[in-house]
């Protein structure tokens, strides 16, 4: 099982001939992902690491039967690329790109909802179902197959936590990055619902941060979950009114504070780790 | 990016939203001159901080002399740490009622949302829920006249005011879209006789949409000089008030590093997300920024994925051999090319840790004794 992606996922890399696209295509192939096609307008007919490159998504889909796409595209062109995939029936679109205009993100999410498309990102490291498929830019060596689901708003912090789980002998079913922007395709609840019904997943780690109300909203659902949830939240020491790296990581008008989020999650029955290294211990306790 | 009130009002006026007649004044003399042409006026400090009225940044003057005196006073005083550089001097309008109107983004719904209330002029968070009209905007439909009619009806506007209100909502959404806004807010929106007038304006524009701002969109620099410099080399940087300079790779891990420092009783000097995959040259520039803030110690927390530990270590060699590193450095290196990174650092006498716990505790200890 695992969620969203697995051994049957066939990936299209949009922007495959750019630096990032090329490098991460190599990394994803090395991990064992099925990278079936690449798209770069005007570069059709080339190959990147043995992956055929097409001019359009329509052509790539027709020839290679892809069912997921990952975008390594400059921010101003992301909206068009995302729509190209959605119009062509691709049902999972992963947007790695940072700095996507927020109004573009709104348009992408509205169309995705019409078309029943799962959008991961923008500004995400991607997602991985260890041993089956990796779509994104995370390091290959820190994961191992297992029964913990991880859902995170930030990349490196989730690597740190995944790595500590792996070191503690707890593998992962799927690890997914929602993205650090204000408007992203998946909410914590969207992912928690999938983990709740995934037979392979036994417990979930939620890696949140200050800003917005995603963690507070998720708490309502966590209350009803049968599987345990351990949460870690970054930004306890962040001052109000400052954007802490992520567009969405800002305390505005007293909203989005660490204390509010931690209280909501605890009240919903989640275990809240005070420090990142407490996560594996708390998971053991929760199980 | 937040715009000053006067900038937002210029945009409102250009897009058919009625604002009070007024002019900018950069000195008490100019303020007096505007008052001479407009009669009774209100002087408004152009600062970005909220709660301006309560902090004393708004004054009423009934003569050019009074305007001169009050302007001089406003230019002298600090408003929550902000100095007043300019004043907006506007004709005082009759206020029969104050409303609230805004369009902002709802991250959870992934849609814009319109918020309106018949209780304006105050903090919208303090208005009871039942007095607020909240309506999501379907981005594929946009704001249509029927949407506006419903909102003004729920606000209790009738006759000409209802028509003006509906028209204003349409135009406000056009501004919201055209300028890639995260927020447009009119508080208060004033009923003045038979007119609706935007007596204030708050506009936050999406930084990421800079490439397509309409011509003439004003730019306001909110970053400090250091934050601006860091931004120039692709690094997000926020100044804080402690004495432990911090560099990490990734927004979440950087925030967590600050939290860990505070957990051990230390105070971070800054937030610096040096990003993923930066090369040693960019990293060296980042280190120089940290050194320039004169911290007691520099704490580096690298979990190498795309970022390679050896590149980070090389950056320290580069700075050490160049301008030098005048403060102690504590480094945690873990992940890609970790062993190579540790060996390089040993070569220049910097000890590294593989666990952030030990590294952070050490940095806090150094900051406390030095």
XYZ file of C-alpha atoms in Angstrom:
657
model
C 0.000 0.000 0.000
C 1.451 3.427 0.941
C -0.383 6.553 -0.139
C -0.569 8.581 -3.378
C 2.460 6.950 -5.021
C 3.695 3.359 -5.136
C 5.424 0.826 -7.382
C 2.845 1.431 -10.134
C 3.534 5.166 -10.402
C 4.954 6.220 -13.764
C 6.455 9.674 -13.553
C 6.829 12.468 -16.072
C 9.494 15.074 -15.315
C 8.530 18.463 -16.662
C 11.579 20.646 -17.200
C 13.796 17.563 -17.490
C 16.542 19.253 -19.512
C 17.183 22.017 -16.950
C 19.888 21.680 -14.276
C 17.543 20.718 -11.472
C 15.370 18.490 -13.643
C 18.353 16.637 -15.003
C 20.068 16.158 -11.641
C 16.977 14.992 -9.780
C 15.880 12.717 -12.619
C 19.196 10.920 -12.085
C 18.596 10.752 -8.333
C 15.020 9.477 -8.709
C 16.149 6.817 -11.185
C 18.928 5.797 -8.792
C 16.291 5.377 -6.098
C 14.311 3.070 -8.356
C 11.414 5.327 -9.367
C 9.847 4.666 -12.769
C 10.687 7.861 -14.615
C 8.843 7.191 -17.845
C 9.185 10.459 -19.735
C 10.395 14.009 -19.684
C 8.934 17.157 -21.217
C 10.844 20.230 -22.348
C 9.277 22.284 -25.130
C 11.571 22.345 -28.164
C 13.793 19.563 -26.826
C 11.699 16.603 -27.959
C 13.676 13.634 -29.244
C 16.546 14.016 -26.757
C 17.191 11.664 -23.856
C 18.146 12.482 -20.260
C 19.662 9.562 -18.327
C 17.991 7.310 -20.903
C 14.556 8.895 -20.342
C 12.866 10.027 -23.583
C 12.099 13.759 -23.828
C 8.923 15.064 -25.497
C 7.742 18.514 -26.499
C 4.313 18.194 -24.930
C 2.622 16.371 -22.076
C -0.004 15.016 -24.497
C 2.662 13.288 -26.535
C 4.525 11.952 -23.475
C 1.325 10.573 -22.010
C 0.284 8.929 -25.271
C 3.693 7.276 -25.741
C 4.622 6.411 -22.168
C 1.420 6.052 -20.136
C 2.445 8.307 -17.280
C 0.195 8.887 -14.256
C 2.142 11.444 -12.206
C 4.152 14.536 -13.040
C 6.839 16.473 -11.212
C 7.584 20.084 -12.139
C 11.103 21.524 -12.196
C 9.939 24.691 -13.901
C 10.709 28.382 -13.210
C 8.032 29.967 -11.012
C 6.387 32.201 -13.653
C 5.789 29.163 -15.914
C 4.479 26.800 -13.240
C 0.799 27.624 -13.702
C 0.894 26.797 -17.404
C 2.816 23.569 -16.836
C 0.463 22.451 -14.068
C -2.572 23.128 -16.270
C -0.971 21.267 -19.176
C -0.685 18.170 -17.003
C -4.166 18.476 -15.537
C -5.798 19.048 -18.939
C -4.089 15.918 -20.157
C -5.514 13.802 -17.375
C -2.461 13.463 -15.113
C -3.898 12.847 -11.653
C -0.901 13.557 -9.420
C 1.084 16.762 -9.942
C 4.080 17.528 -7.720
C 5.304 21.137 -7.817
C 8.832 21.440 -6.419
C 9.273 25.083 -7.515
C 9.540 27.818 -4.889
C 8.295 31.423 -5.362
C 5.143 30.567 -7.344
C 2.820 33.630 -7.306
C 0.060 32.933 -4.830
C -2.734 33.859 -7.261
C -1.356 31.264 -9.692
C -1.456 28.685 -6.904
C -5.116 29.556 -6.259
C -5.987 29.018 -9.927
C -4.100 25.714 -10.015
C -5.877 24.388 -6.912
C -9.321 25.418 -8.196
C -8.792 23.578 -11.476
C -7.256 20.576 -9.679
C -10.353 20.316 -7.546
C -12.579 20.310 -10.681
C -10.466 17.611 -12.301
C -9.922 15.433 -9.219
C -6.167 16.000 -9.336
C -3.916 15.647 -6.287
C -1.456 18.539 -6.224
C 1.553 18.281 -3.919
C 3.269 21.646 -3.340
C 4.261 24.216 -4.507
C 7.540 24.678 -2.633
C 7.715 21.033 -1.554
C 10.491 18.456 -1.429
C 7.986 16.007 -2.900
C 6.927 12.618 -1.573
C 8.347 9.149 -1.206
C 6.974 5.705 -0.529
C 10.250 4.059 0.544
C 11.306 1.091 -1.537
C 8.621 1.869 -4.130
C 8.799 5.340 -5.587
C 10.354 8.723 -4.883
C 9.157 11.919 -6.553
C 11.134 14.919 -5.385
C 14.468 16.214 -4.191
C 15.016 14.504 -0.831
C 18.172 12.497 -0.152
C 17.847 8.842 -1.146
C 19.621 7.210 1.776
C 17.642 8.348 4.832
C 14.421 6.376 4.365
C 13.497 2.751 4.755
C 10.241 0.896 4.108
C 8.029 0.559 7.166
C 4.847 1.565 8.932
C 5.214 5.235 9.904
C 3.567 7.943 7.819
C 5.185 11.381 7.853
C 3.478 14.558 6.685
C 5.471 17.782 6.836
C 5.364 21.427 5.876
C 9.131 21.708 5.616
C 11.812 19.688 3.868
C 15.048 19.482 5.783
C 13.295 19.201 9.123
C 11.369 16.203 7.826
C 14.635 14.667 6.571
C 16.046 15.042 10.057
C 12.999 13.370 11.562
C 12.777 10.603 8.925
C 16.454 9.930 9.502
C 15.944 9.665 13.257
C 13.059 7.212 12.725
C 15.150 5.117 10.370
C 18.002 5.112 12.892
C 15.549 3.977 15.573
C 14.435 1.091 13.352
C 11.112 2.622 12.368
C 10.626 2.618 8.596
C 8.104 4.735 6.713
C 5.075 3.936 4.559
C 5.002 7.334 2.828
C 6.679 10.646 3.611
C 5.052 13.684 2.071
C 5.875 17.385 1.986
C 2.863 19.660 1.772
C 4.983 22.666 0.784
C 5.956 25.855 2.582
C 3.688 28.282 0.697
C 0.450 29.879 1.844
C -1.602 28.075 -0.765
C -0.717 24.414 -1.309
C -2.624 21.518 -2.824
C -2.894 19.180 0.142
C -3.850 19.948 3.711
C -2.765 17.935 6.726
C -6.284 16.481 6.848
C -6.147 15.326 3.210
C -3.028 13.324 4.065
C -4.135 12.152 7.527
C -7.334 10.742 5.997
C -5.266 8.724 3.555
C -2.918 7.458 6.279
C -5.899 6.550 8.480
C -7.239 4.131 5.854
C -3.853 2.889 4.613
C -3.405 -0.651 6.017
C 0.359 -0.302 5.951
C 0.506 2.815 8.118
C 0.394 2.309 11.902
C 1.153 5.796 13.177
C 1.645 9.274 11.766
C 4.215 11.986 12.397
C 3.014 15.504 11.665
C 5.760 18.081 11.186
C 4.209 21.532 11.333
C 5.326 25.075 11.839
C 4.067 28.497 12.837
C 1.779 30.482 10.527
C -1.676 29.832 9.094
C -4.131 27.515 10.810
C -3.396 24.179 9.098
C -2.403 22.442 12.347
C -5.445 23.783 14.207
C -7.753 22.597 11.436
C -6.012 19.199 11.398
C -6.635 18.810 15.126
C -10.366 18.394 14.541
C -9.648 15.365 12.414
C -6.895 13.934 14.643
C -9.463 13.767 17.450
C -11.418 11.224 15.377
C -8.447 9.151 14.167
C -7.811 5.627 15.404
C -4.076 5.780 14.628
C -1.748 7.698 16.942
C -0.267 11.014 15.826
C 3.011 12.503 17.054
C 3.592 16.152 16.164
C 6.592 18.411 16.114
C 6.183 22.120 15.421
C 8.963 24.470 14.380
C 9.012 28.144 15.263
C 8.371 28.212 18.999
C 10.873 31.058 19.320
C 9.821 33.000 16.189
C 8.828 36.659 16.642
C 5.469 37.864 15.286
C 5.274 39.617 11.912
C 8.429 38.058 10.441
C 8.385 35.542 7.609
C 10.629 32.703 8.729
C 11.910 31.476 5.381
C 8.635 29.982 4.182
C 6.014 32.328 2.737
C 3.460 30.749 5.054
C 5.573 30.778 8.215
C 4.465 34.055 9.742
C 2.532 34.994 12.845
C 0.014 37.630 11.780
C -2.477 39.430 13.977
C -1.878 36.931 16.762
C -2.790 33.997 14.492
C -0.575 31.021 13.724
C 1.350 30.942 17.007
C 3.225 27.928 18.327
C 1.233 27.877 21.553
C -2.126 27.878 19.774
C -1.101 25.001 17.536
C 0.505 22.923 20.283
C -2.559 23.357 22.489
C -4.973 22.374 19.699
C -2.957 19.262 18.816
C -2.558 18.157 22.444
C -6.251 18.658 23.099
C -6.988 16.432 20.099
C -4.914 13.633 21.592
C -1.734 14.056 19.553
C 1.618 13.672 21.292
C 3.507 16.948 20.851
C 7.300 16.611 20.874
C 9.036 19.626 22.396
C 12.233 18.901 20.472
C 12.815 17.021 17.223
C 14.759 14.149 18.810
C 11.812 13.286 21.046
C 9.746 12.084 18.060
C 10.984 8.432 17.927
C 10.544 8.038 21.710
C 7.033 9.425 21.573
C 6.138 7.136 18.664
C 7.253 4.112 20.675
C 5.143 5.325 23.567
C 2.142 5.928 21.314
C 2.197 2.484 19.705
C 5.163 43.657 0.493
C 2.975 46.094 2.386
C 2.065 49.402 0.784
C 1.726 52.653 2.657
C -1.812 53.967 2.995
C -1.256 56.755 0.469
C 0.037 54.285 -2.131
C -2.972 52.048 -1.672
C -5.267 55.047 -1.949
C -3.637 56.139 -5.207
C -4.319 52.662 -6.560
C -7.895 52.830 -5.255
C -8.447 56.207 -6.937
C -6.996 54.964 -10.239
C -9.386 52.029 -10.110
C -12.540 53.998 -9.339
C -12.722 53.548 -5.557
C -13.599 56.826 -3.868
C -11.068 58.207 -1.342
C -11.050 61.563 0.507
C -9.294 64.460 -1.273
C -5.775 64.801 0.057
C -2.074 65.345 -0.542
C 1.270 64.216 0.802
C 3.300 66.461 3.076
C 6.961 65.988 3.921
C 7.238 68.970 6.274
C 5.036 71.034 8.619
C 5.044 73.831 5.990
C 3.673 71.508 3.346
C 1.054 70.236 5.777
C -0.049 73.807 6.477
C -0.240 74.529 2.745
C -2.456 71.486 2.119
C -4.668 72.516 5.049
C -4.980 76.002 3.547
C -6.422 74.497 0.359
C -8.615 71.785 1.945
C -9.992 73.423 5.102
C -10.465 71.121 8.065
C -8.010 68.233 7.667
C -6.794 65.002 9.162
C -3.032 64.361 9.332
C -2.051 60.717 9.023
C 1.452 59.355 9.652
C 2.544 57.048 6.851
C 3.959 54.120 8.777
C 3.413 50.406 8.163
C 2.711 49.364 11.735
C -0.845 48.519 12.728
C -2.725 50.304 15.512
C -1.569 53.669 14.194
C -4.579 55.585 15.485
C -4.190 54.283 19.022
C -0.454 55.058 18.951
C -1.252 58.723 18.216
C -0.378 58.764 14.515
C -3.605 60.458 13.421
C -4.452 64.114 14.273
C -7.224 66.522 13.289
C -6.498 70.156 12.468
C -9.042 72.949 11.868
C -6.586 75.550 10.563
C -3.259 75.765 8.699
C -1.604 76.863 11.954
C -2.905 73.842 13.828
C -1.867 71.619 10.928
C 1.651 73.045 11.117
C 1.949 72.369 14.848
C 0.469 68.873 14.767
C 2.581 67.926 11.751
C 5.739 69.053 13.536
C 4.696 66.908 16.484
C 4.048 63.860 14.273
C 7.413 64.194 12.554
C 9.098 64.292 15.965
C 7.468 61.251 17.558
C 8.263 57.592 17.092
C 5.280 55.332 16.425
C 6.075 51.896 17.808
C 9.652 52.305 16.664
C 8.754 53.705 13.230
C 9.700 57.254 12.320
C 7.191 59.294 10.320
C 8.780 60.330 7.028
C 5.658 61.622 5.336
C 2.123 62.580 6.210
C -1.033 62.119 4.248
C -3.096 65.276 4.745
C -6.738 64.709 3.840
C -9.919 66.735 3.943
C -11.823 65.778 7.072
C -14.949 63.942 5.995
C -18.249 63.658 7.771
C -18.562 60.172 9.308
C -22.091 58.825 9.695
C -21.065 55.202 10.035
C -17.918 53.101 9.782
C -17.872 49.740 7.981
C -15.141 47.165 7.415
C -14.337 45.545 4.069
C -11.465 43.319 2.986
C -10.482 40.579 0.580
C -7.731 38.208 1.653
C -6.496 34.648 1.101
C -7.853 31.698 3.024
C -5.084 29.112 2.965
C -7.304 26.345 4.322
C -9.997 26.869 1.681
C -7.359 27.676 -0.995
C -9.557 30.593 -2.070
C -9.882 34.329 -1.609
C -12.374 35.349 1.024
C -14.330 38.580 1.400
C -14.853 39.813 4.934
C -17.229 42.682 5.659
C -18.791 44.105 8.762
C -21.023 46.933 9.842
C -18.623 47.431 12.762
C -15.630 49.137 11.211
C -12.874 51.358 12.479
C -11.608 48.743 14.872
C -9.677 45.502 14.933
C -11.751 43.010 12.930
C -10.687 40.197 15.292
C -12.509 42.021 18.094
C -15.824 42.100 16.187
C -18.273 39.370 17.242
C -18.722 36.601 14.652
C -22.419 37.330 14.057
C -21.637 40.876 12.927
C -19.259 39.662 10.220
C -20.131 38.724 6.643
C -17.631 36.167 5.389
C -17.944 34.848 1.870
C -15.469 32.781 -0.121
C -14.806 33.747 -3.715
C -14.649 30.945 -6.260
C -11.545 31.866 -8.265
C -13.035 30.328 -11.398
C -16.112 32.543 -11.156
C -14.636 35.658 -9.610
C -16.819 38.350 -8.086
C -20.093 38.858 -9.964
C -22.743 41.529 -9.352
C -25.054 39.077 -7.547
C -22.248 38.247 -5.107
C -21.866 41.947 -4.317
C -25.631 42.480 -3.987
C -25.810 39.705 -1.425
C -22.961 41.144 0.632
C -24.380 44.688 0.725
C -27.811 43.325 1.553
C -26.385 41.393 4.481
C -24.611 44.549 5.613
C -27.982 46.303 5.620
C -27.146 48.890 2.962
C -30.052 50.187 0.892
C -30.732 52.511 -2.031
C -27.811 54.444 -3.451
C -25.433 53.176 -0.760
C -26.243 49.570 -1.704
C -25.463 50.341 -5.361
C -22.207 52.078 -4.470
C -21.267 49.242 -2.106
C -21.827 46.574 -4.747
C -19.810 48.534 -7.273
C -17.022 49.044 -4.733
C -16.760 45.299 -3.999
C -16.434 44.563 -7.721
C -13.651 47.111 -8.024
C -11.911 45.941 -4.880
C -11.730 42.409 -6.255
C -10.359 43.779 -9.525
C -7.602 45.522 -7.548
C -6.986 42.341 -5.530
C -6.433 40.363 -8.756
C -4.664 43.006 -10.804
C -2.025 43.745 -8.162
C -1.571 40.123 -6.975
C -2.702 41.041 -3.474
C -2.575 38.896 -0.390
C -4.792 41.447 1.324
C -6.754 44.560 0.422
C -8.507 46.135 3.344
C -10.610 49.255 3.837
C -11.034 49.998 7.516
C -12.962 52.086 7.965
C -15.132 52.278 4.897
C -17.121 55.383 5.727
C -20.730 56.269 5.043
C -20.510 60.016 4.597
C -23.942 61.437 3.810
C -24.983 59.607 0.658
C -21.443 58.521 -0.239
C -19.242 55.523 0.522
C -15.619 56.594 0.976
C -12.484 54.506 1.630
C -11.034 56.384 4.609
C -8.069 54.020 4.939
C -6.274 51.485 2.813
C -4.154 48.484 3.566
C -2.622 46.514 0.698
C -0.229 43.563 0.954
C 1.143 42.503 -2.407
C 2.556 39.027 -3.096
C 6.356 39.316 -3.218
C 6.545 36.434 -5.674
C 4.518 38.243 -8.323
C 6.986 41.123 -8.693
C 7.607 40.273 -12.343
C 4.072 41.162 -13.312
C 3.124 44.113 -11.112
C 1.297 46.670 -13.248
C 3.494 49.582 -14.329
C 3.744 52.219 -11.632
C 3.204 49.845 -8.720
C 5.097 51.408 -5.823
C 7.746 49.392 -4.015
C 8.252 49.534 -0.273
C 11.380 48.095 1.327
C 10.505 46.394 4.592
C 13.760 44.536 5.000
C 16.649 45.814 7.068
C 19.920 46.465 5.221
C 21.311 43.081 6.270
C 18.131 41.247 5.334
C 18.264 42.935 1.942
C 21.893 41.937 1.413
C 21.148 38.310 2.299
C 18.107 38.303 0.021
C 20.363 39.537 -2.785
C 22.387 36.320 -2.606
C 19.293 34.140 -2.398
C 19.239 33.566 1.343
C 16.354 34.227 3.674
C 17.476 36.134 6.690
C 15.654 37.667 9.618
C 17.378 39.782 12.252
C 16.732 38.847 15.857
C 18.085 40.202 19.108
C 20.329 37.546 20.682
C 24.045 36.812 20.400
C 24.227 33.372 18.755
C 24.416 33.677 14.974
C 22.686 30.806 13.192
C 22.951 29.215 9.782
C 21.017 26.143 8.707
C 19.696 24.711 5.466
C 15.921 24.781 5.125
C 13.263 27.000 6.716
C 11.888 24.345 9.058
C 15.242 23.144 10.337
C 16.394 26.740 10.806
C 13.333 27.532 12.910
C 13.883 24.327 14.888
C 17.528 25.318 15.459
C 16.413 28.634 16.972
C 13.951 26.743 19.158
C 16.701 24.372 20.336
C 18.977 27.320 21.209
C 16.212 28.830 23.332
C 15.575 25.411 24.870
C 19.167 25.417 26.144
C 18.776 28.967 27.433
C 20.475 30.868 24.587
C 19.261 33.686 22.344
C 19.638 33.563 18.544
C 20.973 36.621 16.708
C 19.208 35.773 13.476
C 17.282 33.336 11.293
C 19.324 32.302 8.276
C 18.106 29.674 5.856
C 21.073 29.208 3.555
C 18.919 27.053 1.306
C 19.471 23.654 -0.212
C 22.429 22.950 -2.466
C 24.250 26.282 -2.047
C 27.876 26.135 -3.228
C 30.838 27.145 -1.072
C 31.029 30.652 -2.531
C 27.435 31.560 -1.673
C 27.843 29.910 1.712
C 31.020 31.937 2.337
C 29.066 35.150 1.670
C 26.429 33.956 4.111
C 29.100 33.350 6.769
C 30.442 36.875 6.211
C 26.969 38.267 6.860
C 26.847 36.353 10.144
C 30.282 37.630 11.181
C 29.240 41.217 10.426
C 26.565 41.026 13.119
C 29.310 40.542 15.762
C 27.818 37.543 17.558
C 29.468 35.729 20.467
C 29.419 32.471 18.541
C 28.217 31.059 15.228
C 26.145 27.874 15.265
C 25.765 25.996 11.999
C 23.255 23.180 11.631
C 23.521 21.250 8.385
C 21.542 18.154 7.617
C 23.072 17.362 4.272
C 20.757 16.149 1.565
C 21.116 18.296 -1.477
C 23.479 20.460 0.554
C 26.872 18.764 0.733
C 28.714 18.894 4.037
C 32.101 19.242 2.315
C 30.902 22.351 0.427
C 29.856 23.952 3.712
C 33.219 23.061 5.266
C 35.045 24.549 2.252
C 33.120 27.780 2.700
C 34.544 28.094 6.213
C 38.046 27.463 4.886
C 37.481 30.177 2.284
C 36.356 32.742 4.873
C 39.056 31.773 7.362
C 41.774 32.174 4.732
C 40.215 35.397 3.465
C 38.874 37.927 5.942
C 39.248 35.520 8.861
C 36.714 34.277 11.396
C 36.980 36.336 14.601
C 34.384 34.375 16.607
C 34.090 30.761 17.757
C 32.191 28.466 15.382
C 30.223 25.375 16.392
C 29.144 23.145 13.540
C 26.814 20.217 13.315
C 27.299 18.271 10.098
C 25.249 15.250 9.200
C 24.418 13.565 5.895
C 25.916 13.846 2.408
C 29.761 13.869 2.478
C 29.784 14.270 6.248
C 33.173 12.588 6.832
C 34.878 14.720 4.209
C 33.345 17.871 5.722
C 34.483 16.953 9.226
C 38.035 16.288 8.001
C 38.198 19.637 6.188
C 37.026 21.487 9.286
C 39.535 19.693 11.486
C 42.218 21.033 9.139
C 41.301 24.593 10.143
C 40.780 23.788 13.809
C 36.988 23.749 13.890
C 35.433 20.821 15.726
C 32.176 19.491 14.384
C 29.370 17.505 15.929
C 27.023 15.027 14.335
C 24.238 15.738 16.820
C 22.524 19.143 17.056
C 21.877 18.592 20.750
C 25.569 18.687 21.617
C 26.340 21.439 19.136
C 23.578 23.737 20.381
C 24.456 23.137 24.029
C 28.095 23.980 23.254
C 27.166 27.189 21.405
C 24.941 28.338 24.260
C 27.753 27.624 26.727
C 30.235 29.709 24.715
C 27.764 32.594 24.379
C 27.139 32.552 28.129
C 30.781 32.772 29.240
C 32.291 35.071 26.616
